[in-house]
Short mmCIF file of C-alpha atoms in Angstrom, two decimals:
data_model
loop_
_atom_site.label_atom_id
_atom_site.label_comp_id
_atom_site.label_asym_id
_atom_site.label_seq_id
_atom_site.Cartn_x
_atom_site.Cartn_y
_atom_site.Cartn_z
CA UNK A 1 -40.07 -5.34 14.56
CA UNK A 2 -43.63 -4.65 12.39
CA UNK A 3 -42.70 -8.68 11.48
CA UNK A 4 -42.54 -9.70 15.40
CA UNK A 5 -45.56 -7.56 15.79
CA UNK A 6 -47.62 -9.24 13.25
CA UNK A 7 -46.56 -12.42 14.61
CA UNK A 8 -47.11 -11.89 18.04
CA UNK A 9 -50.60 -10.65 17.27
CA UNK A 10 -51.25 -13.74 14.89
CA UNK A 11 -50.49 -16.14 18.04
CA UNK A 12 -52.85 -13.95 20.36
CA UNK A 13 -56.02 -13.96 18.10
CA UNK A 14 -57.30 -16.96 19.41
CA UNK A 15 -57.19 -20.11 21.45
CA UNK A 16 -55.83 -22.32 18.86
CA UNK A 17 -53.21 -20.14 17.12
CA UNK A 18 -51.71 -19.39 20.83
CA UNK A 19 -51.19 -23.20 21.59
CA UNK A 20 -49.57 -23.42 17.91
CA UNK A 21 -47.17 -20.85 18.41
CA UNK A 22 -46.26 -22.13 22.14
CA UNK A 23 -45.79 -25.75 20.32
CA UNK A 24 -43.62 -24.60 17.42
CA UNK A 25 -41.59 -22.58 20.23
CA UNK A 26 -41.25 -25.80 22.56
CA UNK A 27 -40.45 -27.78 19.07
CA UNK A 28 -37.28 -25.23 18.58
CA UNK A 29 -36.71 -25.62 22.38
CA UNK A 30 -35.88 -29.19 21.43
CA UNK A 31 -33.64 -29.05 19.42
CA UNK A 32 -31.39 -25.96 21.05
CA UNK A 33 -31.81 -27.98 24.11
CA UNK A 34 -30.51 -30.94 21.91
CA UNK A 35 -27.16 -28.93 20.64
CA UNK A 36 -26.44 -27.59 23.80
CA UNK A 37 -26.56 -31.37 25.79
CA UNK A 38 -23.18 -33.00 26.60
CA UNK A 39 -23.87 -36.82 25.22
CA UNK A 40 -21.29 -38.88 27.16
CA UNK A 41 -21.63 -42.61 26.73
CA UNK A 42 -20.99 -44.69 30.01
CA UNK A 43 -19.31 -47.12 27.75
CA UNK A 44 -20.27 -50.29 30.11
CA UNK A 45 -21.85 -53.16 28.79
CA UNK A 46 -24.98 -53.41 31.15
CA UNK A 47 -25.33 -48.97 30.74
CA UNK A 48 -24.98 -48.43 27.37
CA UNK A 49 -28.39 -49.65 26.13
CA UNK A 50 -29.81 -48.05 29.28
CA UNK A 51 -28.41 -44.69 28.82
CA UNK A 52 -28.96 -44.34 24.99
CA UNK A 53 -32.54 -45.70 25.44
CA UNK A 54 -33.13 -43.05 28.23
CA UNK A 55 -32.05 -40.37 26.30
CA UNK A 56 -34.41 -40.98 23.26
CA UNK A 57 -37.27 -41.61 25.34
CA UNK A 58 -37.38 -40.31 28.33
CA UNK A 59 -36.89 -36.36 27.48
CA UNK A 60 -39.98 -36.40 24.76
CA UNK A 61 -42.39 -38.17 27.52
CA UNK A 62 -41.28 -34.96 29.91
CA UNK A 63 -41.96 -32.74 26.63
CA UNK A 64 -45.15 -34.29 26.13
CA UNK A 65 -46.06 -33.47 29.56
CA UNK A 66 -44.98 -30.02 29.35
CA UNK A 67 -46.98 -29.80 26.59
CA UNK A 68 -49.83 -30.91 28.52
CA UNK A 69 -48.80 -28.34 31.41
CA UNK A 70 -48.77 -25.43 29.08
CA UNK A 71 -52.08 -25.93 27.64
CA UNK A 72 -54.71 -23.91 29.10
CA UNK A 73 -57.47 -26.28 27.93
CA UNK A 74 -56.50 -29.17 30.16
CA UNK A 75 -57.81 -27.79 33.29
CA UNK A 76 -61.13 -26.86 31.27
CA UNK A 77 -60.94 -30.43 30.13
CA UNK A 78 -60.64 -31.96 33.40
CA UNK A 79 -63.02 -29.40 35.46
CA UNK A 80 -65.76 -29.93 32.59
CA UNK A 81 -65.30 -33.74 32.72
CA UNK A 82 -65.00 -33.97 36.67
CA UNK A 83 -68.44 -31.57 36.79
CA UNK A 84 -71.50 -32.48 38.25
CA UNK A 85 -74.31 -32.67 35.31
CA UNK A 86 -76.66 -29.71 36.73
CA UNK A 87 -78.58 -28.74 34.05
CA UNK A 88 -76.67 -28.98 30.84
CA UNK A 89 -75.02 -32.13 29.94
CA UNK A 90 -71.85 -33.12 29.37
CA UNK A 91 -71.15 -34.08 25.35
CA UNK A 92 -68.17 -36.86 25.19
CA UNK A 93 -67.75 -35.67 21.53
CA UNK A 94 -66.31 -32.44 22.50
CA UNK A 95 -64.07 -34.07 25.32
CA UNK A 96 -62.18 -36.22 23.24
CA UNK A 97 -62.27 -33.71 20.61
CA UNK A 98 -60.29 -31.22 23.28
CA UNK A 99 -58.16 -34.22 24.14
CA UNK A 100 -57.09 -35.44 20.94
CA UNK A 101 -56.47 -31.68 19.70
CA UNK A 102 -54.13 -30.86 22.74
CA UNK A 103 -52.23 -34.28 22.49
CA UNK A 104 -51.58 -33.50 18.84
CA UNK A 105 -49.86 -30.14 19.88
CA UNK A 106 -48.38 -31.87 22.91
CA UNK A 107 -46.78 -34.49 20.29
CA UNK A 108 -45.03 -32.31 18.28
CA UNK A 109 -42.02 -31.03 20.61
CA UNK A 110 -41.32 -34.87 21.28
CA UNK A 111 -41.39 -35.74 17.62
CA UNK A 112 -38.97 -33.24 16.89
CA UNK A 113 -36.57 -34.39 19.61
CA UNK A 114 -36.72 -37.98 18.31
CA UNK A 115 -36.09 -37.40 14.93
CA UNK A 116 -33.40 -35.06 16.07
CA UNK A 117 -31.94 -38.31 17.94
CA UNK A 118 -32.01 -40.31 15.23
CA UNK A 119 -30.69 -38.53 12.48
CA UNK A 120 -27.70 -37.41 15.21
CA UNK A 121 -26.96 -41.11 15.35
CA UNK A 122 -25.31 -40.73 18.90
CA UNK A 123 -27.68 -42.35 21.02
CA UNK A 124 -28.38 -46.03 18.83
CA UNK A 125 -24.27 -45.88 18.70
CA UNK A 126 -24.32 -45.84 22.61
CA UNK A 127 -27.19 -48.19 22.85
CA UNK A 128 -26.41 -50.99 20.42
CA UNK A 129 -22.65 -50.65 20.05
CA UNK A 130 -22.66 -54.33 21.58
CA UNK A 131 -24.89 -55.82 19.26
CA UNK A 132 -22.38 -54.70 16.16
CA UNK A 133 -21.88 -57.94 13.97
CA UNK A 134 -18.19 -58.70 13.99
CA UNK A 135 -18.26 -61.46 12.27
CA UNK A 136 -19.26 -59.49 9.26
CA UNK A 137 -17.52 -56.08 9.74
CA UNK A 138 -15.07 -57.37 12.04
CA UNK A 139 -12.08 -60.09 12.57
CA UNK A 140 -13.41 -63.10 14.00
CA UNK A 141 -10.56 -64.71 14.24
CA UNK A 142 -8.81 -62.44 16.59
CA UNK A 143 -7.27 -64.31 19.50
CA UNK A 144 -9.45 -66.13 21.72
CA UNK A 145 -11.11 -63.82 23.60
CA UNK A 146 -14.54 -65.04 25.97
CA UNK A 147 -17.51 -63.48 25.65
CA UNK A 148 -17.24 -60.43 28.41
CA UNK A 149 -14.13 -59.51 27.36
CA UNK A 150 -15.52 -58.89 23.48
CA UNK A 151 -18.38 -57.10 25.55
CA UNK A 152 -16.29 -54.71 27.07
CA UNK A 153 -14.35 -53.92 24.07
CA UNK A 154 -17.31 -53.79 22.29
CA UNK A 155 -18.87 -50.98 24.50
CA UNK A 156 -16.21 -49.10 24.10
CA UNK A 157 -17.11 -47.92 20.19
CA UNK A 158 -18.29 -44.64 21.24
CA UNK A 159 -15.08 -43.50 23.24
CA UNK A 160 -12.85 -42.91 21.09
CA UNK A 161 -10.09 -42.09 23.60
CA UNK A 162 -10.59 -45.65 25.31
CA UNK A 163 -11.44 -47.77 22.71
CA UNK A 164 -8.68 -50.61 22.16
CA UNK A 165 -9.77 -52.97 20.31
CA UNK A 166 -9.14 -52.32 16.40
CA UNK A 167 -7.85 -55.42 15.56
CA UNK A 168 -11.35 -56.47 16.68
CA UNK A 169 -13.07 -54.50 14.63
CA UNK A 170 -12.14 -50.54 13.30
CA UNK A 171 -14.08 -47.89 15.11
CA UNK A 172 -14.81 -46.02 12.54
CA UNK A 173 -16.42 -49.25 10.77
CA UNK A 174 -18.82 -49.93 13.94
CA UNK A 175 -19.60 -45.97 14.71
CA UNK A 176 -20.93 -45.35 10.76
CA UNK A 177 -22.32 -49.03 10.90
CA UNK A 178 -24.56 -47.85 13.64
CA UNK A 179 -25.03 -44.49 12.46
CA UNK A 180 -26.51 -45.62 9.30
CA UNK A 181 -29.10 -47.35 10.54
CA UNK A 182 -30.02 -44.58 13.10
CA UNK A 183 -30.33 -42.32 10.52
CA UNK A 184 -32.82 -44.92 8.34
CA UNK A 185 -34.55 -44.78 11.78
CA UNK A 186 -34.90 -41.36 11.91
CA UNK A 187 -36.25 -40.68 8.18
CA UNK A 188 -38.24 -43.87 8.37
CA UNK A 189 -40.08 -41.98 12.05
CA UNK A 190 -40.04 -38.78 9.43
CA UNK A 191 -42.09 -40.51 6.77
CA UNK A 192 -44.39 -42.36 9.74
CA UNK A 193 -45.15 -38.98 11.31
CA UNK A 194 -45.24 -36.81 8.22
CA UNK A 195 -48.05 -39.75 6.82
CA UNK A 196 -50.14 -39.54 9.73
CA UNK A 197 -50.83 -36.33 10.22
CA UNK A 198 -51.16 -36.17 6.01
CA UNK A 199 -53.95 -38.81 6.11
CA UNK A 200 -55.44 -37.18 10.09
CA UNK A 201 -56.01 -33.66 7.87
CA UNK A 202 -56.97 -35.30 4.70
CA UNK A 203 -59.09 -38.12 5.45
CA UNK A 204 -61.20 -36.58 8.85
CA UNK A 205 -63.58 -34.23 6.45
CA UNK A 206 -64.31 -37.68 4.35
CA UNK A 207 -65.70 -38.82 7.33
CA UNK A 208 -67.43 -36.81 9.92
CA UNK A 209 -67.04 -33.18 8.90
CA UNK A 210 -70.40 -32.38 10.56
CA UNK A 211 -69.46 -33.86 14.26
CA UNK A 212 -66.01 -32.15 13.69
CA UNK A 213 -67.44 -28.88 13.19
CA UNK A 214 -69.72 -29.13 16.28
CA UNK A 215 -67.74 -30.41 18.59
CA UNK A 216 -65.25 -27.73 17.23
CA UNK A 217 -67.10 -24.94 17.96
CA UNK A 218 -68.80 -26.06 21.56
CA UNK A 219 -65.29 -26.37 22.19
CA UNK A 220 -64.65 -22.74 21.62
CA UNK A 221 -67.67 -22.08 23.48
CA UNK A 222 -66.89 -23.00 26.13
CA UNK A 223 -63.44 -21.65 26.32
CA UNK A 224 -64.96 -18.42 25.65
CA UNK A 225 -67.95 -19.08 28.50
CA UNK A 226 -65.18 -19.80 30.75
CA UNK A 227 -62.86 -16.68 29.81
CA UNK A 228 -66.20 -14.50 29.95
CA UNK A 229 -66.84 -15.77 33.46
CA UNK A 230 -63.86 -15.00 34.43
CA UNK A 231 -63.95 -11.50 33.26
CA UNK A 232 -67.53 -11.36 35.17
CA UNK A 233 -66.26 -12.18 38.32
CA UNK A 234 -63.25 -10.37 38.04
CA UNK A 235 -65.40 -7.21 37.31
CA UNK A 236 -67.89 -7.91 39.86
CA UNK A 237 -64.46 -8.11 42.10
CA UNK A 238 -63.51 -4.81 41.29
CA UNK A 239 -67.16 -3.03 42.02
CA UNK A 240 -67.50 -5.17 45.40
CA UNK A 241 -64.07 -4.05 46.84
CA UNK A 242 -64.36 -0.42 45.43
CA UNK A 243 -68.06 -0.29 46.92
CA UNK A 244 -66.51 -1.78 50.31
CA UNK A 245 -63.60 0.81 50.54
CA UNK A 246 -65.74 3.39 49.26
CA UNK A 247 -68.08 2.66 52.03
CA UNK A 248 -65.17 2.27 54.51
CA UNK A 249 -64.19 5.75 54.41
CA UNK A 250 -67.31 7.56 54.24
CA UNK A 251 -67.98 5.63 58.07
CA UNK A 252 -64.16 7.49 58.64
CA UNK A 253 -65.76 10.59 57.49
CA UNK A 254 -69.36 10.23 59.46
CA UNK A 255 -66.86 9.87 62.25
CA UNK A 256 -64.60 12.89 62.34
CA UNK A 257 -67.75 14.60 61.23
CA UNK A 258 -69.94 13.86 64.23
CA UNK A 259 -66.52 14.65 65.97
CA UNK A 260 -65.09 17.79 64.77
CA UNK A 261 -67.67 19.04 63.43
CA UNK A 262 -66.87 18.73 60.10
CA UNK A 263 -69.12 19.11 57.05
CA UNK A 264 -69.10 15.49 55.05
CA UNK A 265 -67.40 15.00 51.14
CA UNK A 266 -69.32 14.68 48.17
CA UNK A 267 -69.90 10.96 47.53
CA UNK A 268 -67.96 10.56 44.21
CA UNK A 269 -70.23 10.00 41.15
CA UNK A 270 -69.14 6.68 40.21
CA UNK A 271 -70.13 5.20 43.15
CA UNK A 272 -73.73 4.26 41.84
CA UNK A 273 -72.00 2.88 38.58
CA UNK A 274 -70.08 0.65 40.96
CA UNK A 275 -72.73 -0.54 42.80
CA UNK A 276 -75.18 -0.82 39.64
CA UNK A 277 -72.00 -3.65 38.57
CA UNK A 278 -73.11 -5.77 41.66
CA UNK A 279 -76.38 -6.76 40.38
CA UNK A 280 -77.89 -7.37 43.73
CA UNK A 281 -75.03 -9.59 44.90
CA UNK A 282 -73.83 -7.63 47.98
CA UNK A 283 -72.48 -10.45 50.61
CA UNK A 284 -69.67 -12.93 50.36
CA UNK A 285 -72.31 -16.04 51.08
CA UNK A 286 -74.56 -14.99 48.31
CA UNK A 287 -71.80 -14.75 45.97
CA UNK A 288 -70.48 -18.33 47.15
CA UNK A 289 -73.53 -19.72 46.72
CA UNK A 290 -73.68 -18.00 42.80
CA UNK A 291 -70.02 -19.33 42.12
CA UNK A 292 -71.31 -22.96 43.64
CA UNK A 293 -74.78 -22.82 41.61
CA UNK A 294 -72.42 -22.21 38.27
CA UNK A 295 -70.26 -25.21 39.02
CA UNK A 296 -73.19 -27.61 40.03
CA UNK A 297 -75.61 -26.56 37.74
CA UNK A 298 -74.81 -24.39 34.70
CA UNK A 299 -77.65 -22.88 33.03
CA UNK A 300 -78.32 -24.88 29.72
CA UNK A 301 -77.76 -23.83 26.22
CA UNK A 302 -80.99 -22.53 25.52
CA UNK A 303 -81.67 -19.54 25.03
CA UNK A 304 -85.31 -18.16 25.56
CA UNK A 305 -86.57 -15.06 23.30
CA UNK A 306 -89.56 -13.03 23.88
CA UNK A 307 -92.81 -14.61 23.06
CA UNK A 308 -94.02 -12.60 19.36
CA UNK A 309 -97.58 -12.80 18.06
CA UNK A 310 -98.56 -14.82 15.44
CA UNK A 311 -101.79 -14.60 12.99
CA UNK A 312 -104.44 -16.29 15.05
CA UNK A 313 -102.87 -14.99 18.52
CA UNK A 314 -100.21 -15.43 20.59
CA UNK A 315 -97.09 -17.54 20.13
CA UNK A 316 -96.91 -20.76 22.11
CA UNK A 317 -100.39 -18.96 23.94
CA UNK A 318 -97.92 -17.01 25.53
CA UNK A 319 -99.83 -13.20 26.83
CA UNK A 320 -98.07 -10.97 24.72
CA UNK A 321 -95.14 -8.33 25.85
CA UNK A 322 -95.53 -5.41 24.23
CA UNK A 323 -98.32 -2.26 25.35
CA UNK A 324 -101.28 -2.91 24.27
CA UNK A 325 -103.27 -0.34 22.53
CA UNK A 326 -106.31 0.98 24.38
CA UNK A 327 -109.86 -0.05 22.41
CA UNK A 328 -111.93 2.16 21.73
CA UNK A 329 -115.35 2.48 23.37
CA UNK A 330 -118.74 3.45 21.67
CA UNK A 331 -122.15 3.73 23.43
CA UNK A 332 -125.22 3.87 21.38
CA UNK A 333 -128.63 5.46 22.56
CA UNK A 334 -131.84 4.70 21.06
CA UNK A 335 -135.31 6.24 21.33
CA UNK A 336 -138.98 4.67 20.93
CA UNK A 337 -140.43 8.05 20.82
#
């Protein structure tokens, strides 16, 4: 359990280590989901290639999507690239820098499923069972048969139970045949994948290490604006409605007072805290008009410190901040006695 624990706390420490552990568990997903499918070949000549083909490809697109769907930086991609420019701008390095790193992680359940494919062997053996040389592996002289019929008997390599044409060629001939060169697919896509992302971590710091880094961390940035926002509001949330109900039942209380006579509660001592959390935001259209001011105009990353003094005065002839010390004040009399 202290292993799970460790674990668990490794994939919540940040952003990036969350979306790792979600790919590696969508990566296993694959493959269980793999084991547990029920591969049945139509074994038709015009289905075959459609059905094998459809099987390799068309699961890792919906895994890449998924992907996509369980990444919490694609709707911070798309609401910082669909965002009006207000008064910070938008930087395209750190868009396709939180593009390209969520299609990486996106890729990696769908690599896993095709390799899985290939190395299974099931799917090319479906696909291109037709396409098996019998001239080579096979009896070409077998009685005179057109070119549907060897077709149909041709399909028929992955069924077993249904296949009836051995003195055509052996089934067991065409199915490892096939499987061969699926699985010299499959290491070959291995190799590819394995290389790439060998020469992606290797070679990138060769090249641009400084852009990487900043459009690295304004990437965190503003996951972390967006998360702090969100924590703002949700606060400010909190203190509105507890202000609101709080308020709420001391007009009850006025009430029964002014009718029975009643003498009122103590207001509870929180209640200030509560309303110190507004910070002056006390109506629903001011706070609109705060939430639409963020989206059309975010403040920009500059951060303004107090003005200091300097040798020969003030900084940037800025008045100064701090008290200033009284002067002193001396009067001098003098006498022509």
């Amino acid at each position: 359990m202290d292993k799970f624990r460790m674990i668990f706390q490794f994939f919540q420490s940040n952003q990036e280590s969350f979306m790792n552990g979600i790919c590696g568990i969508m990566a296993l997903a694959s493959t269980q989901m793999y084991s547990a499918f029920d591969f049945n070949c139509p074994c038709l000549p015009h289905y075959n290639l459609a059905y094998g083909l459809g099987i390799l490809l068309v699961p890792p697109f919906i895994l890449f999507l998924l992907g996509f769907v369980l990444n919490n930086n694609i709707s911070m991609l798309a609401e910082e690239w669909r965002r009006p420019q207000g008064q910070r701008g938008k930087d395209p390095a750190v868009l396709r820098y939180m593009f390209c790193s969520m299609a990486q992680r996106a890729m990696i359940a769908p690599a896993v499923w095709v390799s899985v494919t290939l190395l299974d062997g099931k799917c090319i053996t479906c696909a291109f069972c037709t396409s098996v040389p019998v001239e080579s592996l096979g009896n070409a002289s077998y009685p005179r048969l057109s070119q549907g019929e060897i077709l149909r008997v041709l399909a028929r390599i992955p069924c077993k139970e249904i296949y009836n044409g051995q003195q055509l060629i052996a089934n067991e001939v065409a199915i490892r045949y096939l499987r061969c060169i699926s699985q010299a697919l499959g290491w070959c896509f291995v190799l590819l994948m394995t290389t790439l992302a060998f020469l992606v971590r290797s070679l990138r710091p060769c090249f641009s290490q400084a852009a990487f880094l900043k459009s690295r961390y304004w990437s965190h940035y503003i996951d972390i604006e967006r998360k702090l926002f969100d924590e703002t509001c949700a606060e400010h949330a909190r203190s509105f409605a507890k202000v609101c109900i709080q308020q709420f039942f001391e007009g009850v209380s006025m009430d029964l007072v002014a009718s029975h006579c009643h003498l009122p509660r103590k207001a509870p001592a929180n209640a200030g805290e509560a309303a110190e959390k507004l910070l002056g935001i006390t109506d629903q259209g001011t706070m609109n008009m705060a939430l639409k001011s963020w989206h059309r105009c975010k403040p920009p990353l500059h951060l303004h410190p107090p003005a200091l003094p300097t040798g020969n005065g003030w900084a940037e002839g800025q008045p100064c901040t701090h008290p200033s010390v009284p002067r002193r004040e001396t009067a001098a009399y003098y006498s022509w006695v």
